[in-house]
Amino acid sequence: MKSDIFKKGIDTLPHRALLSAVGISGADLDKPLIGIANSYNDIVPGHVHLNTLAEEVRRGITDAGGVPVAWGVPGVCDGLAMAVEMRLSLPSREHIADNIEIMALSHSIDGWVGVTNCDKITPGMLMAAMRLNLPAVMLTGGPMLAGELGGQKRDLISCFEAVGQVHAGGLDSGEAERLATHACPGPGSCAGLFTANTMAILTEVLGLSLTGSATPPAVSSRRKALAYQTGRRAVEIARADIKPRDVVTPKSFKNAWLVDLAIGGSSNTALHLPAIAAEGGIELSLQALDDLSRKTPNLCQLRPAGPHFIEDLDRAGGVPAVLNRLEDLLEDETTISGQSIAGIAGAANCADREVIRPMEDPYHREGGIAVLNGNLADEAIVKQSAVDPSMLEHRGPAKVFHTEQGVLEAIKAGQIEEGDILVLPFQGPAGAPGMPEMLSPTAAVLGAGFKKVALITDGRFSGGTRGPCIGHITPEAYLGGPIGAIRDGDEIHIDIPNRKLTVALTDEQIASRVQDGRPPERSMTPLLKRYRKMAVERG
């Protein structure tokens, strides 16, 4: 065992003294040392219950003959951060991976469990798993149940869109306040197929969480049982020295892309999956994602793209049922549970064909995400399954803003018109810096009742964003990307079926404007200054 380095021999007597001080001595010195990286906190709904799950993990580790040692991992609530400082959210992903590297390597643990939930926490832990390649298994905390008001199911996105409805005069502020107390009824990651739940599902598909882990609600008794079994499994894989890179291969990432496209997952997977793969020396191409998208039907209409919630997906059979639908497309790989992907798919059934449609009767013939390019972007991402068919192809004049608040003020002032394409440059990893999500303006546009307004940015969107919202534009404006050349009135052409994003400017006009342009001034914390430097170095 790796931890034997300070458990045996006279030279490490002082180290055993320190272990004794925390209760590890005697027979425990012959047992695997299993870390619990616990992202519990009591301000994030997806994390308020994680201590309860971590205790079950601890019990499972102990019963399987291991010694549990826990530490804390930070977790940002993107929904709250949008109103305060959203730019720190994405950098927290790297911080989480570093946290686990520091704790795991400094204390020579034999294996670890990531107790996680929410948008950047799960990707950060997966990055750490691939980077360290120590025996590891993830336990995601489960989705929140949908809220209900007026006989209708509601969620956090209902509240974001209500803001635009109030400003447009379509909703009374008192009724909106009632919505705020009914939309989020308890613990768990937000109830739809937003980034947190998308990443939980893909963690299961990658094989780094136990089969059936992603979709049981946070309040379900099954969640506690999964926590206990996850603890036991962590000890087993530590003893057998089964490591993440033994389980997660290029084929595993192909499976993850396939499931992501079939369920219509968050566009942020285009950001997270390549980063996770890179930690294991695997290169993921967004062009490969788009190639798969053209061949993979969209089988689910989960919020925000449709009426169903994660609890509905769970009732229909969860991830195994999705794998069953995709059986003929999947690559067979092993999982941390010891089961193969083919075995999981073959043993599963779908209990609701409207929640997970069969391959021959999909909601859309193509997958949930499309990758666009043109003279405005080398690559850009759109969640095409959440775009109204009437807006899959659109031309309109640009209206340029350098802050989200500017968009919200323009909506309030009645300065946005049907047909406009709102442009938010300098929102990328270097430009913002930190690449904030744009849920507030996109939801406000929809809430205000606009049907023909699009938004493009070199920032990113929440997994809860719906509509013709194109993000992740590269190169970003701060690094000389053409999105920084757009001015009010420029005609932009969005053509999702043909994967094109263009502006009616010549190459010479774009180059001249980029050269003459100046990035907006941004206030930055020391962390954001470091993050901008890293983003510039990466290019």
XYZ file of C-alpha atoms in Angstrom, residues 3-363:
361
model
C 0.520 4.590 2.809
C 3.038 2.023 4.057
C 5.657 4.704 3.522
C 4.902 6.114 6.975
C 3.337 3.057 8.614
C 6.340 0.728 8.792
C 9.956 0.949 9.937
C 11.761 2.885 12.627
C 12.564 5.825 10.339
C 8.884 6.828 10.186
C 8.225 6.550 13.907
C 7.502 10.329 14.143
C 4.929 10.013 11.378
C 3.127 7.223 13.211
C 3.056 9.460 16.262
C 1.123 12.011 14.240
C -1.253 9.319 12.950
C -1.778 8.147 16.516
C -2.825 11.671 17.460
C -5.816 11.381 15.093
C -6.693 7.860 16.222
C -4.863 5.781 13.622
C -2.693 3.186 15.326
C -2.361 -0.519 16.043
C -4.291 -2.739 13.612
C -5.367 0.336 11.563
C -1.786 0.658 10.334
C -2.293 -2.512 8.279
C -5.408 -1.171 6.541
C -5.746 0.951 3.378
C -5.910 4.697 4.040
C -8.911 5.996 2.050
C -9.444 9.721 1.585
C -12.859 11.373 1.473
C -12.735 14.636 -0.467
C -15.993 16.143 0.791
C -17.403 19.279 -0.817
C -20.037 19.802 1.887
C -21.002 23.361 2.760
C -24.201 24.883 4.051
C -24.809 27.602 1.451
C -25.040 25.495 -1.734
C -28.273 23.461 -2.098
C -26.441 20.709 -3.931
C -24.037 20.292 -1.026
C -25.965 20.842 2.199
C -26.648 17.112 2.578
C -23.208 15.818 1.661
C -22.029 15.336 5.244
C -24.787 12.770 5.687
C -23.592 10.938 2.582
C -19.949 11.253 3.624
C -20.785 9.521 6.910
C -22.232 6.605 4.947
C -19.092 6.538 2.799
C -17.037 6.503 6.004
C -19.098 3.591 7.336
C -18.640 1.661 4.085
C -14.872 2.200 4.150
C -14.641 1.036 7.762
C -16.808 -2.040 7.208
C -14.679 -3.033 4.199
C -11.525 -2.882 6.287
C -10.214 0.569 5.383
C -9.409 3.680 7.402
C -11.355 6.787 6.296
C -9.720 10.228 6.415
C -11.769 13.219 5.279
C -11.019 16.778 4.237
C -12.986 19.707 2.856
C -13.229 20.837 -0.765
C -14.722 24.222 -1.754
C -17.846 24.484 -3.873
C -19.284 27.556 -5.605
C -23.016 27.858 -6.234
C -23.163 29.298 -9.731
C -26.739 30.440 -9.212
C -25.730 32.611 -6.254
C -22.414 33.698 -7.771
C -24.175 35.189 -10.797
C -25.447 37.984 -8.574
C -22.078 38.588 -6.921
C -18.853 37.394 -8.616
C -19.327 34.768 -11.296
C -15.787 34.990 -12.647
C -14.352 32.866 -9.824
C -16.514 29.840 -10.591
C -14.552 28.274 -13.450
C -11.164 28.930 -11.780
C -12.518 27.010 -8.783
C -12.444 23.870 -10.957
C -8.646 23.968 -11.182
C -8.473 24.919 -7.505
C -10.458 21.798 -6.571
C -8.173 19.551 -8.624
C -5.164 21.172 -6.938
C -6.772 20.763 -3.491
C -7.087 17.017 -3.985
C -3.592 16.711 -5.414
C -2.183 18.528 -2.375
C -4.075 16.447 0.178
C -3.749 13.045 -1.510
C -0.053 13.243 -2.304
C 1.018 14.992 0.885
C -0.606 12.288 3.015
C 0.105 9.249 0.830
C -3.451 7.968 0.695
C -4.114 4.601 -0.958
C -7.366 5.622 -2.622
C -10.083 8.225 -2.316
C -13.768 9.000 -2.708
C -14.962 12.287 -4.179
C -18.213 13.338 -2.458
C -19.380 15.931 -4.931
C -22.182 17.732 -6.726
C -22.696 20.863 -8.826
C -21.094 22.511 -11.782
C -17.330 22.869 -11.235
C -16.903 20.541 -8.283
C -17.529 17.271 -10.115
C -15.328 18.260 -13.108
C -12.569 19.375 -10.713
C -12.677 16.047 -8.899
C -12.651 14.121 -12.176
C -9.617 16.144 -13.291
C -7.883 15.185 -10.050
C -8.772 11.518 -10.528
C -7.217 11.420 -13.994
C -4.226 13.536 -12.955
C -3.244 11.576 -9.849
C -4.291 8.150 -11.153
C -4.790 6.838 -7.625
C -7.667 4.400 -7.013
C -10.732 6.670 -6.914
C -14.516 6.520 -7.069
C -16.969 9.413 -7.237
C -20.203 9.824 -5.321
C -22.422 12.551 -6.770
C -24.983 13.992 -4.370
C -28.090 13.646 -6.531
C -30.614 16.041 -8.057
C -33.095 18.274 -6.314
C -36.755 17.397 -6.712
C -38.764 19.755 -8.896
C -40.769 22.428 -7.119
C -44.442 23.074 -7.731
C -46.620 26.161 -7.850
C -50.059 26.613 -9.370
C -50.206 22.975 -10.393
C -47.037 23.268 -12.479
C -43.575 21.894 -11.842
C -40.969 24.614 -11.373
C -37.199 24.927 -10.941
C -34.472 27.544 -10.622
C -34.709 28.447 -14.311
C -38.365 29.338 -13.740
C -37.122 32.020 -11.350
C -34.484 33.395 -13.709
C -37.057 33.671 -16.487
C -39.540 35.267 -14.081
C -37.181 38.255 -13.785
C -37.683 39.061 -17.454
C -41.437 38.508 -17.120
C -41.647 41.031 -14.284
C -39.637 43.644 -16.212
C -41.839 43.103 -19.275
C -45.010 43.514 -17.198
C -46.142 39.934 -17.709
C -45.819 38.824 -14.070
C -46.677 40.475 -10.774
C -43.666 40.874 -8.462
C -45.615 39.333 -5.569
C -46.297 36.206 -7.609
C -42.623 36.108 -8.571
C -41.656 36.174 -4.878
C -44.000 33.231 -4.256
C -42.174 31.365 -6.996
C -38.864 31.933 -5.194
C -40.129 29.992 -2.161
C -41.547 27.070 -4.190
C -39.114 26.472 -7.080
C -36.300 24.844 -5.095
C -37.903 22.583 -2.470
C -34.810 21.060 -0.857
C -31.290 19.698 -1.206
C -29.718 18.522 -4.424
C -28.294 19.870 -7.648
C -30.867 21.931 -9.588
C -33.679 19.723 -10.865
C -33.140 19.862 -14.631
C -30.433 18.660 -17.004
C -28.149 21.563 -16.223
C -24.368 21.271 -15.898
C -24.300 19.590 -12.467
C -26.633 16.745 -13.387
C -25.105 16.409 -16.842
C -21.695 15.900 -15.269
C -23.096 13.421 -12.728
C -24.531 11.393 -15.611
C -21.275 11.532 -17.559
C -19.307 10.496 -14.456
C -21.394 7.321 -14.390
C -20.899 6.781 -18.132
C -17.133 7.282 -17.821
C -17.228 4.518 -15.238
C -15.987 6.499 -12.238
C -19.135 6.196 -10.127
C -21.191 3.138 -9.279
C -23.894 2.045 -11.710
C -27.135 3.903 -10.999
C -25.437 6.717 -9.067
C -26.325 9.759 -11.163
C -30.091 10.159 -11.057
C -31.619 9.081 -7.698
C -32.853 12.276 -5.981
C -30.736 13.729 -3.198
C -33.472 12.903 -0.684
C -33.853 9.290 -1.853
C -32.941 6.441 0.490
C -31.106 4.935 -2.484
C -28.623 7.789 -2.256
C -27.487 6.674 1.224
C -27.194 3.064 0.084
C -25.052 4.191 -2.854
C -22.841 6.186 -0.486
C -22.226 3.139 1.685
C -21.453 0.912 -1.307
C -19.156 3.596 -2.743
C -17.126 3.530 0.476
C -16.830 -0.244 0.322
C -15.844 -0.160 -3.330
C -13.112 2.392 -2.641
C -11.386 -0.076 -0.326
C -11.743 -2.904 -2.851
C -10.209 -0.943 -5.723
C -7.412 0.344 -3.476
C -6.480 -3.233 -2.558
C -6.705 -4.316 -6.213
C -4.872 -1.158 -7.363
C -7.572 -0.345 -9.948
C -6.878 3.197 -11.117
C -8.949 5.743 -13.073
C -6.855 5.388 -16.212
C -7.455 1.621 -16.103
C -11.150 2.385 -16.452
C -11.340 5.650 -18.416
C -9.998 5.414 -21.964
C -10.628 7.279 -25.233
C -13.524 4.852 -25.781
C -15.019 5.935 -22.443
C -15.003 9.563 -23.558
C -16.674 8.608 -26.832
C -19.427 6.943 -24.790
C -19.723 10.082 -22.672
C -20.117 12.256 -25.776
C -22.768 9.870 -27.155
C -24.824 9.986 -23.962
C -24.399 13.759 -23.677
C -25.719 14.212 -27.209
C -28.577 11.752 -26.724
C -29.857 13.356 -23.523
C -29.274 16.965 -24.642
C -26.797 17.781 -21.878
C -25.203 21.061 -20.915
C -22.983 22.801 -23.462
C -20.418 23.143 -20.659
C -19.416 19.535 -21.279
C -17.503 20.917 -24.259
C -15.396 22.724 -21.668
C -15.146 20.052 -18.974
C -14.689 16.745 -20.827
C -11.599 17.911 -22.780
C -10.067 19.244 -19.549
C -10.699 15.939 -17.747
C -9.329 13.942 -20.676
C -6.216 16.129 -20.913
C -5.307 15.280 -17.312
C -5.051 11.647 -18.442
C -3.113 12.435 -21.601
C -6.150 12.007 -23.857
C -6.987 14.629 -26.488
C -10.662 15.300 -27.224
C -11.599 17.153 -30.385
C -14.710 19.308 -30.574
C -14.862 18.445 -34.253
C -15.174 14.799 -33.225
C -18.035 15.857 -30.943
C -19.821 17.492 -33.869
C -19.222 14.464 -36.094
C -20.894 12.296 -33.439
C -23.710 14.808 -33.093
C -24.656 14.391 -36.743
C -25.035 10.628 -36.175
C -26.543 10.530 -32.678
C -30.265 11.182 -32.214
C -31.517 13.314 -29.328
C -33.716 11.001 -27.251
C -34.629 13.188 -24.264
C -36.367 16.518 -23.716
C -35.198 17.367 -20.214
C -35.289 20.837 -18.712
C -34.402 23.363 -20.076
C -35.028 21.830 -23.518
C -38.336 20.197 -22.571
C -40.802 19.361 -19.808
C -39.041 16.488 -18.033
C -36.851 16.660 -14.929
C -34.033 14.425 -13.655
C -36.506 12.704 -11.333
C -38.395 11.664 -14.487
C -35.202 10.321 -16.043
C -34.537 8.366 -12.853
C -38.061 6.921 -12.912
C -37.543 5.899 -16.549
C -34.444 3.898 -15.655
C -31.654 6.464 -15.333
C -28.310 6.166 -17.077
C -28.568 2.377 -17.653
C -31.789 2.919 -19.620
C -30.107 5.564 -21.790
C -27.215 3.167 -22.409
C -29.751 0.511 -23.381
C -31.198 2.819 -26.055
C -27.695 3.573 -27.385
C -26.455 -0.018 -27.128
C -25.513 -0.387 -30.787
C -23.437 2.825 -30.800
C -21.473 2.329 -27.592
C -17.919 1.137 -27.135
C -17.607 -1.598 -24.544
C -15.478 -0.577 -21.572
C -15.203 -1.520 -17.936
C -16.396 0.638 -15.033
C -15.252 1.169 -11.476
C -18.139 -1.033 -10.320
C -16.642 -3.986 -12.193
C -19.493 -4.112 -14.701
C -18.966 -3.447 -18.386
C -20.837 -0.767 -20.299
C -22.252 -3.426 -22.615
C -23.401 -5.484 -19.635
C -25.086 -2.484 -18.009
C -26.798 -1.536 -21.272
C -27.932 -5.077 -22.018
C -29.448 -5.604 -18.574
C -31.397 -2.316 -18.503
C -34.895 -1.414 -19.635
C -36.632 1.904 -20.247
C -39.836 2.428 -18.272
C -41.062 5.550 -20.123
C -40.613 5.999 -23.872
C -41.505 9.701 -23.726
C -38.717 10.455 -21.249
C -36.162 8.347 -23.182
C -37.395 7.781 -26.700
C -36.292 4.812 -28.815
C -33.666 5.361 -31.500
C -36.226 5.031 -34.281
C -38.438 7.768 -32.842
C -36.134 10.502 -31.450
C -37.026 14.064 -30.559
